[in-house]
Structure formats: C-alpha cells, structure tokens
Amino acid sequence: MNYETVIGLEIHVQLATKSKIFSAASTAYGAAPNTQACAVDLALPGVLPVLNKEAVHMATKFGLAIGAEVAPRSVFARKNYFYPDLPKGYQISQFELPIVGTGHLDIELKGGETKRIGVTRAHLEEDAGKSLHEDFAGMTGIDLNRAGTPLLEVVSEPDMRSAEEAVAYMKKMHALVTYLEICDGNMQEGSFRCDANVSVRPVGQAEFGARAEIKNINSFRFVERAINYEVERQIDLIEEGGVVVQETRLYDADRDETRSMRSKEEANDYRYFPDPDLLPVVISAEYLEQVRAELPELPEEKKQRYIDTFGLSPYDAAGLTASRELADYFETVIEKTGDVRLSANWISGEMSARLNKDDLSIAESKVSAEAFAGLLLRIKDNTISGKIAKEVFEAMWNGEGSADAVIEVKGLKQITDTGAIESMVDEVIANNAGQFAELKSGKDKLMGFFVGQVLKASKGKANPAQVNELIRKKLQD
Amino acid sequence: MSDFHTLSLSDLAGLLQAGEVSSQQLTEYFLARIKQYDDQLNSFITVAEQQAMQAAEAADVRLKNGHTDALCGVPFAHKDIFCSEGLRTSCGSKMLDNFISPYDATVVHQLKQAGAVMLGKTNMDEFAMGSSNETSYYGVVRNPWNLDCVPGGSSGGSAASVAARIIPAATGTDTGGSIRQPAALCGITGIKPTYGTVSRYGMIAFASSLDQAGPMAQSAEDCALLLNVMTGFDEKDSTSLERDKEDYTHALNLPLRGLRIGLPKEFFAEGMNVAVDAVIQQALQQYKAMGAELVDIELPNSHLSVPVYYVVAPAECSANLSRFDGVRYGYRCEHPENLTDLYERSRGEGFGAEVKRRIMVGTYALSAGYYDAYYLKAQQLRHLISDDFKQAFETVDVIMGPTTPGTAFRIGEKSDDPISMYLSDIYTIAVNLAGLPGMSIPAGFANNMPVGLQIIGNYFDESRLLNVAHQYQQGTDWHMRIPKGFE
C-alpha cells in the first residue's frame, strides 16, 4: 500500500530579549547554574510576574511578518504540572487566546514551485529550567537560569507531506525570525527547536492517522532523520498489522531512532486557567501600525528585489536571501565591488562551498565581507585571474591576510606586460613547433593547449586573454 | 506614663512627633505587653524583639532630625503572610516553618520606609484559609473578649492582638473577609481596600484575583494613616492600579448629611442572630440621626457568593500553592524515595487539612471536563454579583449590614463542619468577588461579644468609607473598649 505522510511542526522560538519574560533576570546563555535566577524565577513565596514588553513587541513583529492577525486582546494562562525544573508548579503560557492567530509561510519545493504552509497560531510562554541528571550521583541538579526565558511557540497546520518539506519550513522559519531579529537562531543552544507531529495514512484517506509527537529536536538534520525514522516505523507497524498509538516520543540522535516517552493515557491534565496575576495583553491598532513600520525587509521581499533590480535568477535570489546574514554579506560585497554578477557567483560558489566544508554559517566566515570584496576587486581589475583568486581566497581563509597582502607575498600578481608574455609565448611555440604548425593549418582545438602551456609557464600569472590574443597574432605572422 | 496601650495609633504618632515619648520607649512597652499577655492569646508566630529595637533606635534618630512621616517610630505588627527579609515568614504553615524570607514584600518595605517599627509577625489561618484561626500550624488564637472563643480569621492574630491592645495596629489580608470578619469578632476596625490598591508583591498568594491587604487598628483614623503608607502603584504587581496617591485622612471630618446608605435585604434575611440584628439596627439609627438616609436595596445574586467563592478561590489556590513542592525551600519530607514520593510526602506532611481540602476542590474544579461547569460558570456568576453592586451604587453612596451573621463562636464549634465555617463569611465574600472596598467597625455587643458593622463602598471610595466610619466613631466609644483582663 502507498502511504502519505502528514507533518505539523511546533517550533519554539526563543525570543532575543535581554531579560526574562516575567522578571528582570538576564537571559544570557551559559552562565554558572542558578546565577541568573531571581526571586521571581525561583518562585519564592509572594513573588509576582510582570510581562516584558519587548517579548510582546517581538511576537507582534512575527505576527505581522507571517500575515497573521495579532490579537487585540490575548490572555496568559497557567499550565499546571509538577516538575522540579518548573519552579511555580505551573508554566505561564497562552491557551485559549494566543497573541498571534492564523498566518502562513511559503516554502520552495525542489521543482521550483512554492507551497503555502499554514500557521495555526503562535503564543508567548516561559521556558522551564534544566534538570541535570549526569553530574550528581543518585540526585538531580536543577539549573533555573533558563526558567522564564521567553518563547514564542509557533504551531503549524499539518500541511507538510515529507521530511524535506518540514525541513524547508523550519529553515524558512529560522530565516524569518533571524531577519526579524527576534531570535538569535542558535540551534545548538536551543534558541530554535521544534516538536514534530508525524502521522501516516493510506493515500486517498481523508482522516489523519494517529500521530506521534517527537519532542525537542534542535537541528535541521535531526528533524529530517527523526521524521524519516518515524514514518518508516509507523508504516512498518501498520504493515505488520499493528496500530499506531497517539504518544509522545523522543528522538535519540546517537541511535537515530525515536522512543516512546508517554502515551496519551499518561498525558497530564494541565488544568489551564487564565493567570490572575497578569492582565490581558491589549494591542491597539496604533501600536500595530507602529510595529509594522519598523519591520525590516523580509526574505520574500528581498528575494523579489534581487530578481527585479539585480537581475538574479529566482534560484540564486532564494539562495542569497536564505539568511539575513548572508544577504547582508552579499549586499556589503556588492556595495564595495559594484559588480552584482561577480559577487553573486563567488558567494554562491566558492564562499558557500568553503562554509559547507567547515560546517560554518556566513556569520562565522573566516573572511569578512569587506575582505572578500577586496579579493573580487583584484579579479575585476585584472590583477589576478579567477583561478589564482581561488588560491588567494584559500590563503585568506587560512588567516594569511588581505587579498592584496596574499597576492604581494606570494607574487601572484597577473603578468600583463605584453613583452614578458610574448617571450613566454615564443618559447612555448619554439618548444612545440610541430603542434604549432598543426594549429596554423587549422587544428583549432590545439589553441587551448598553447594557452594552457603559456599559463603554466607563467605559473598561472599571465593574463589568459592577453595570452590568447598574442597566440592569435603569432598565427597571422 | 504607663497606659500607652489605651491610646490610638494616631495619638501615639502625635506623642512621637512632639518628642514626648521615644520610639524605643513605645517599642519596649508593647514588647513587654506581648510578653505579658500573648501566652493567653497566641496571637504572634514570631516576635522580632532585636529587629524592633534596632528599628526603633533608627526611628528615634529620624524623629530627632525632624522627620515628619506620620508613622515614624510607631510600633505595629505584620500578618505572617507578608515576606519580611531576614525573618521567618510562615504563612501559618508547617510548610514554611523554616522559610526565612530573603526579601521584603512591598507593604513591608513601605512601612519600613515610613519608619514604622514592626514588632513581629501575627498568627493566621494556614495560607489564609480559614475563618477562625484554627487551621494555623502554630495553634489557635484566642479571642481576648472570651478566651474560649475564636478571634475569626484568617487575620486572627492581628485582630486579637490589636483588640487586646498588645499592639496598636497590624496589617491583614482579606480574600473573602479575612480582615473584616476577625475585626468584627474582636471589636476592632479593619478595611479591605479596592482590589489593586495595595500591592500584592511579597504577600503570599491564596487566591490572586481576590487577595487584598489592608490595615487593622482601633479606629478609622488609624486605618487611614496606615492606608496612606500601604497604598500606591507598584510596578512589581501587574494588578496594581496606577492612580494618584491619596490622603485618606482628608475626608474624615466631612458631615454625613444626605448620605444614602443602602441596606440589602439579603443581608438582613432570616438566619441572622437576633442580638446582632439589634446592634446593627441601633447603629443604623445613629447614622440616621447624623442626617443619613436609609435606602432598601437588593443584591439579588448575593446568595451565589459563597458557592462562587468556593470554586474561584480554591481553583486559584490549587495553582498558587504548587510551588510548595519540597524542592527549593520550605518543608521537605525525610528520605524521599523518588520524585513522586518527594512531592507527595512533602506536600502531604507540610500542608494541613483545610489547605489540602481546598487544593483538592480547586484541582477538581479546573480538571478537564469540569472546567466549564465550575470555573467558567463561577466566573460568569462573578460578573453578575459585581453588576448587582454596580446597580446599587447608582442609587446609594455606601452599603451597610452586619459583617458576620453571628458573634465569635467557640473554639472547635465549627472546625469539623466546613460548610458552616464557610457561611461565617457570607456577607463579606461578595465584596471580594466584586473587588470593592469594604470595612468593619465595632458597633456594640451581643451577648458580651463584639458585633461588627460592615460598610461597603464603590470602587476607590476608601476615603468615603473612612469618613463614614470616623463620624460614627466620633459619637460612639465601642472602638475604644478594651477587653477585661487586658486593661
């Protein structure tokens, strides 16, 4: 039987506020345990939450960016459950009335077409602390630094039909929140993570199959693997005559498998009710307009601009706008070089390849946009050839200095002195008289051989165009 | 001078400002009274002698330097629900018997800033859940008018200690009547302001949408002085209201001519103690004599107050008390075997019966499948109850009636009958549900026990309530009576 996969994602976007969502404690990552937990985060008796306005601001930006209705009135609710890293015994979240309503995000599919993924809602909530099970024999350590960190939980419609679509959606969402500067996007630190709801159904069946919720996946690669594993598991189960049960599962990256955490029957009754310590969040039309005016150019708009004003292909434009950092890098390079085509080719080509090789993001590039532009300028003014430029780039990547410094130190400057090139041409012709005669008699494909020989003699420094021209001149002599 | 305890807070403040007595003298005097009398009452959980003497010394320096804050140097006590830095803050519970607060509640901070000298923390029903002070882990408080009777609750320690004049004034909190009911049963004056007027920060939460702190003292004038310090916007409490600071003494002396007093027929219905009724009628006649007009009104939904309250308050408390889990502070059971055992035994052993009862009721009311029928329904009815008052205040200025259906009952009389206990707050609860200000003032005695007259005002009408109470106290001396054995 053929099966269709149905996927919905709940993405947890950690908002990049300086302080926590309900207290003044810092949200900075990596501090010593419990040094960034104040009385409110510790849930001491008598303390009260006060909403961080910036978290509301960021959620509002997000809502506008996905074309959603930002609720004029949203309500914080208490989600009740006991866990040692949840100090109050309830999490302050939003339940019936979230701040962001229905919106959407478009993803590009392999064939070049786009698909619209619905966003059901996005709500504000506080993160819990961390339980540390490893460091204490027979005990559990509690670090409440993360407790109260603001999260925007973005819930999608079950619109995705493959792991690839889910990854594309997640990447698009990642780009969006970093464009909006509402999230640092750091997946290793957990700033952007997701739960995936996965089910399968026979092709043609209208109702959904029972779904598994895979918790806390913090990389694009793991999302893909976890979903693929889960889909296979569910299909195998059904094929063997089993029944998929609704449950929560955990993805184990080391073993590349998902494991059951708890079934629906064991699920908590969270007893949500409006938090009486907090007033409803009221968003006025004026505020909404003010935030709308602050919105930066979004990925879709930027992509269109690259197509319209730079004449880039939709494919190149999509690639260069995939992250705000990359687009910013690209625009800086264009500004310095004044050459869109050269900049686009080199960033999509050499730079991307190098980053992939070292598994780095553009923000972590060893060569700054300014330095990179310096390199491209030397190609543009014929100081070096494209081939030599690759060598210079490698040196720059390895910290050997600016393009000019590398060219100078390594003596890679292109030879443009006609006299010098001509003597090299003469030498090559003299050493290959037979082939030259053949070339002269019309065997044109030997042209490449002669150019190559001259370039080789010049150690790649001779200007290929000049070499070409000189050989042609010799043919006419 | 040896009868400072017969003076009001306002009088003592006057003596301090005039330099006729020092804060240290007063502090020593009242500490001595606590030592002498509190064995009978059990109204204090913690007496902070050393801290008090240091605060008094500092207050004396400020007074000498011409400091004019009205409460500078005046001794008082806090209900043990307010977090006070460096002191045990127990909330009347075994759960917090070992909890030393690392911070001051806003109310504690405000009174400290004003130079008032806190002598200690008063006894209360556990987590403010109770109407008799019998649920305290620290034992029952006795009513100074009859040591076999309860003082009311949950602010029973504050009420008893002020009534016995072992302290000039105290703070209290009122979720369903916890200031007004004990004030009535002990014959003192107490006011619960409009919800949002006094910061809840640092006040251990029982039911967040109902809790409100207020002063308990001998007179309306004393309450006004305390309110001046206790009120004000607090950015740490999101439900705190941003309003201009008010001087609650400014209207005390306004005449009452033309005041329209609403008498809800539901507050004078059958079941009310005849002797209590007689006292209230007499008080109303006195108001009439002062030029007030008595108007019969209806609060048709008031019979829903107790059931609504006993859904909303337990629901909120079931979440508010989840933080007491034995993990970070407070009581932790011995040798927990695992996490569930830690939770179950820490909470099972740390909380008393009434607290557990309310947590269970609240948990039930919020459970999937019951939420709509209980919590949601209760919230809807709460609106109806508020609307009743709204309508009433279109025709009257204040509403009056008995604070409680009867006088102080005997210790143990209702402790096994929660429903009958809950009904002792039948006249006070609606005020919390609506968020209105309400107060209780001594209006006489029935069977030798004090009777409280409740005065309910419209939102932010505290000044008027205090005015109405003060004018009555100018012409009566019920509030100045001191129980036998404590003179």
PDB file of N, CA and C in Angstrom, chain B residues 146-179:
ATOM      1  N   ASN B 146     -13.281  36.691  74.990  1.00  0.00           N
ATOM      2  CA  ASN B 146     -13.637  35.425  75.627  1.00  0.00           C
ATOM      3  C   ASN B 146     -12.638  34.396  75.121  1.00  0.00           C
ATOM      4  N   LEU B 147     -11.765  33.981  76.022  1.00  0.00           N
ATOM      5  CA  LEU B 147     -10.643  33.134  75.594  1.00  0.00           C
ATOM      6  C   LEU B 147     -11.086  31.765  75.096  1.00  0.00           C
ATOM      7  N   ASP B 148     -12.352  31.434  75.282  1.00  0.00           N
ATOM      8  CA  ASP B 148     -12.845  30.160  74.756  1.00  0.00           C
ATOM      9  C   ASP B 148     -13.340  30.305  73.324  1.00  0.00           C
ATOM     10  N   CYS B 149     -13.346  31.543  72.854  1.00  0.00           N
ATOM     11  CA  CYS B 149     -13.885  31.781  71.514  1.00  0.00           C
ATOM     12  C   CYS B 149     -12.768  32.066  70.504  1.00  0.00           C
ATOM     13  N   VAL B 150     -13.108  31.849  69.237  1.00  0.00           N
ATOM     14  CA  VAL B 150     -12.147  32.130  68.173  1.00  0.00           C
ATOM     15  C   VAL B 150     -12.097  33.638  67.924  1.00  0.00           C
ATOM     16  N   PRO B 151     -10.993  34.120  67.350  1.00  0.00           N
ATOM     17  CA  PRO B 151     -10.901  35.545  67.020  1.00  0.00           C
ATOM     18  C   PRO B 151     -11.426  35.818  65.609  1.00  0.00           C
ATOM     19  N   GLY B 152     -11.814  34.761  64.903  1.00  0.00           N
ATOM     20  CA  GLY B 152     -12.106  34.903  63.472  1.00  0.00           C
ATOM     21  C   GLY B 152     -10.822  34.688  62.688  1.00  0.00           C
ATOM     22  N   GLY B 153     -10.959  34.724  61.378  1.00  0.00           N
ATOM     23  CA  GLY B 153      -9.762  34.501  60.558  1.00  0.00           C
ATOM     24  C   GLY B 153      -9.997  34.968  59.140  1.00  0.00           C
ATOM     25  N   SER B 154      -9.006  34.957  58.353  1.00  0.00           N
ATOM     26  CA  SER B 154      -7.719  34.371  58.680  1.00  0.00           C
ATOM     27  C   SER B 154      -6.770  35.303  59.435  1.00  0.00           C
ATOM     28  N   SER B 155      -7.045  36.612  59.473  1.00  0.00           N
ATOM     29  CA  SER B 155      -6.118  37.523  60.165  1.00  0.00           C
ATOM     30  C   SER B 155      -6.426  37.543  61.658  1.00  0.00           C
ATOM     31  N   GLY B 156      -6.557  36.365  62.268  1.00  0.00           N
ATOM     32  CA  GLY B 156      -6.964  36.265  63.669  1.00  0.00           C
ATOM     33  C   GLY B 156      -5.938  36.812  64.633  1.00  0.00           C
ATOM     34  N   GLY B 157      -4.658  36.594  64.349  1.00  0.00           N
ATOM     35  CA  GLY B 157      -3.607  37.098  65.248  1.00  0.00           C
ATOM     36  C   GLY B 157      -3.571  38.608  65.257  1.00  0.00           C
ATOM     37  N   SER B 158      -3.703  39.213  64.090  1.00  0.00           N
ATOM     38  CA  SER B 158      -3.700  40.674  64.002  1.00  0.00           C
ATOM     39  C   SER B 158      -4.892  41.242  64.767  1.00  0.00           C
ATOM     40  N   ALA B 159      -6.076  40.629  64.572  1.00  0.00           N
ATOM     41  CA  ALA B 159      -7.290  41.137  65.219  1.00  0.00           C
ATOM     42  C   ALA B 159      -7.210  40.994  66.730  1.00  0.00           C
ATOM     43  N   ALA B 160      -6.806  39.823  67.200  1.00  0.00           N
ATOM     44  CA  ALA B 160      -6.761  39.591  68.647  1.00  0.00           C
ATOM     45  C   ALA B 160      -5.737  40.492  69.321  1.00  0.00           C
ATOM     46  N   SER B 161      -4.570  40.653  68.690  1.00  0.00           N
ATOM     47  CA  SER B 161      -3.528  41.451  69.342  1.00  0.00           C
ATOM     48  C   SER B 161      -3.891  42.926  69.385  1.00  0.00           C
ATOM     49  N   VAL B 162      -4.570  43.424  68.360  1.00  0.00           N
ATOM     50  CA  VAL B 162      -4.992  44.829  68.389  1.00  0.00           C
ATOM     51  C   VAL B 162      -6.129  45.001  69.409  1.00  0.00           C
ATOM     52  N   ALA B 163      -7.059  44.038  69.406  1.00  0.00           N
ATOM     53  CA  ALA B 163      -8.183  44.121  70.339  1.00  0.00           C
ATOM     54  C   ALA B 163      -7.691  44.115  71.786  1.00  0.00           C
ATOM     55  N   ALA B 164      -6.671  43.314  72.078  1.00  0.00           N
ATOM     56  CA  ALA B 164      -6.140  43.220  73.439  1.00  0.00           C
ATOM     57  C   ALA B 164      -5.146  44.344  73.723  1.00  0.00           C
ATOM     58  N   ARG B 165      -4.929  45.195  72.727  1.00  0.00           N
ATOM     59  CA  ARG B 165      -4.028  46.350  72.875  1.00  0.00           C
ATOM     60  C   ARG B 165      -2.602  45.925  73.232  1.00  0.00           C
ATOM     61  N   ILE B 166      -2.197  44.756  72.717  1.00  0.00           N
ATOM     62  CA  ILE B 166      -0.787  44.420  72.918  1.00  0.00           C
ATOM     63  C   ILE B 166       0.024  44.934  71.735  1.00  0.00           C
ATOM     64  N   ILE B 167      -0.693  45.554  70.820  1.00  0.00           N
ATOM     65  CA  ILE B 167      -0.062  46.183  69.674  1.00  0.00           C
ATOM     66  C   ILE B 167      -1.064  47.250  69.191  1.00  0.00           C
ATOM     67  N   PRO B 168      -0.582  48.427  68.773  1.00  0.00           N
ATOM     68  CA  PRO B 168      -1.548  49.471  68.385  1.00  0.00           C
ATOM     69  C   PRO B 168      -2.257  49.182  67.061  1.00  0.00           C
ATOM     70  N   ALA B 169      -1.599  48.483  66.174  1.00  0.00           N
ATOM     71  CA  ALA B 169      -2.194  48.234  64.853  1.00  0.00           C
ATOM     72  C   ALA B 169      -1.451  47.091  64.187  1.00  0.00           C
ATOM     73  N   ALA B 170      -2.077  46.534  63.168  1.00  0.00           N
ATOM     74  CA  ALA B 170      -1.432  45.442  62.436  1.00  0.00           C
ATOM     75  C   ALA B 170      -1.938  45.425  61.009  1.00  0.00           C
ATOM     76  N   THR B 171      -1.183  44.712  60.171  1.00  0.00           N
ATOM     77  CA  THR B 171      -1.659  44.526  58.802  1.00  0.00           C
ATOM     78  C   THR B 171      -2.457  43.229  58.729  1.00  0.00           C
ATOM     79  N   GLY B 172      -3.305  43.155  57.721  1.00  0.00           N
ATOM     80  CA  GLY B 172      -4.058  41.935  57.491  1.00  0.00           C
ATOM     81  C   GLY B 172      -4.226  41.744  56.004  1.00  0.00           C
ATOM     82  N   THR B 173      -4.801  40.624  55.637  1.00  0.00           N
ATOM     83  CA  THR B 173      -5.166  40.427  54.236  1.00  0.00           C
ATOM     84  C   THR B 173      -6.569  39.846  54.207  1.00  0.00           C
ATOM     85  N   ASP B 174      -7.248  40.099  53.107  1.00  0.00           N
ATOM     86  CA  ASP B 174      -8.668  39.781  53.037  1.00  0.00           C
ATOM     87  C   ASP B 174      -8.964  39.197  51.659  1.00  0.00           C
ATOM     88  N   THR B 175      -9.275  37.906  51.631  1.00  0.00           N
ATOM     89  CA  THR B 175      -9.582  37.216  50.372  1.00  0.00           C
ATOM     90  C   THR B 175     -11.079  36.969  50.248  1.00  0.00           C
ATOM     91  N   GLY B 176     -11.703  36.731  51.423  1.00  0.00           N
ATOM     92  CA  GLY B 176     -13.150  36.531  51.425  1.00  0.00           C
ATOM     93  C   GLY B 176     -13.769  37.140  52.680  1.00  0.00           C
ATOM     94  N   GLY B 177     -12.957  37.905  53.408  1.00  0.00           N
ATOM     95  CA  GLY B 177     -13.421  38.508  54.654  1.00  0.00           C
ATOM     96  C   GLY B 177     -12.381  38.457  55.760  1.00  0.00           C
ATOM     97  N   SER B 178     -11.169  38.067  55.407  1.00  0.00           N
ATOM     98  CA  SER B 178     -10.133  37.794  56.410  1.00  0.00           C
ATOM     99  C   SER B 178      -9.629  38.994  57.199  1.00  0.00           C
ATOM    100  N   ILE B 179      -9.973  40.208  56.776  1.00  0.00           N
ATOM    101  CA  ILE B 179      -9.719  41.386  57.627  1.00  0.00           C
ATOM    102  C   ILE B 179     -11.008  41.715  58.380  1.00  0.00           C
TER     103      ILE B 179
END
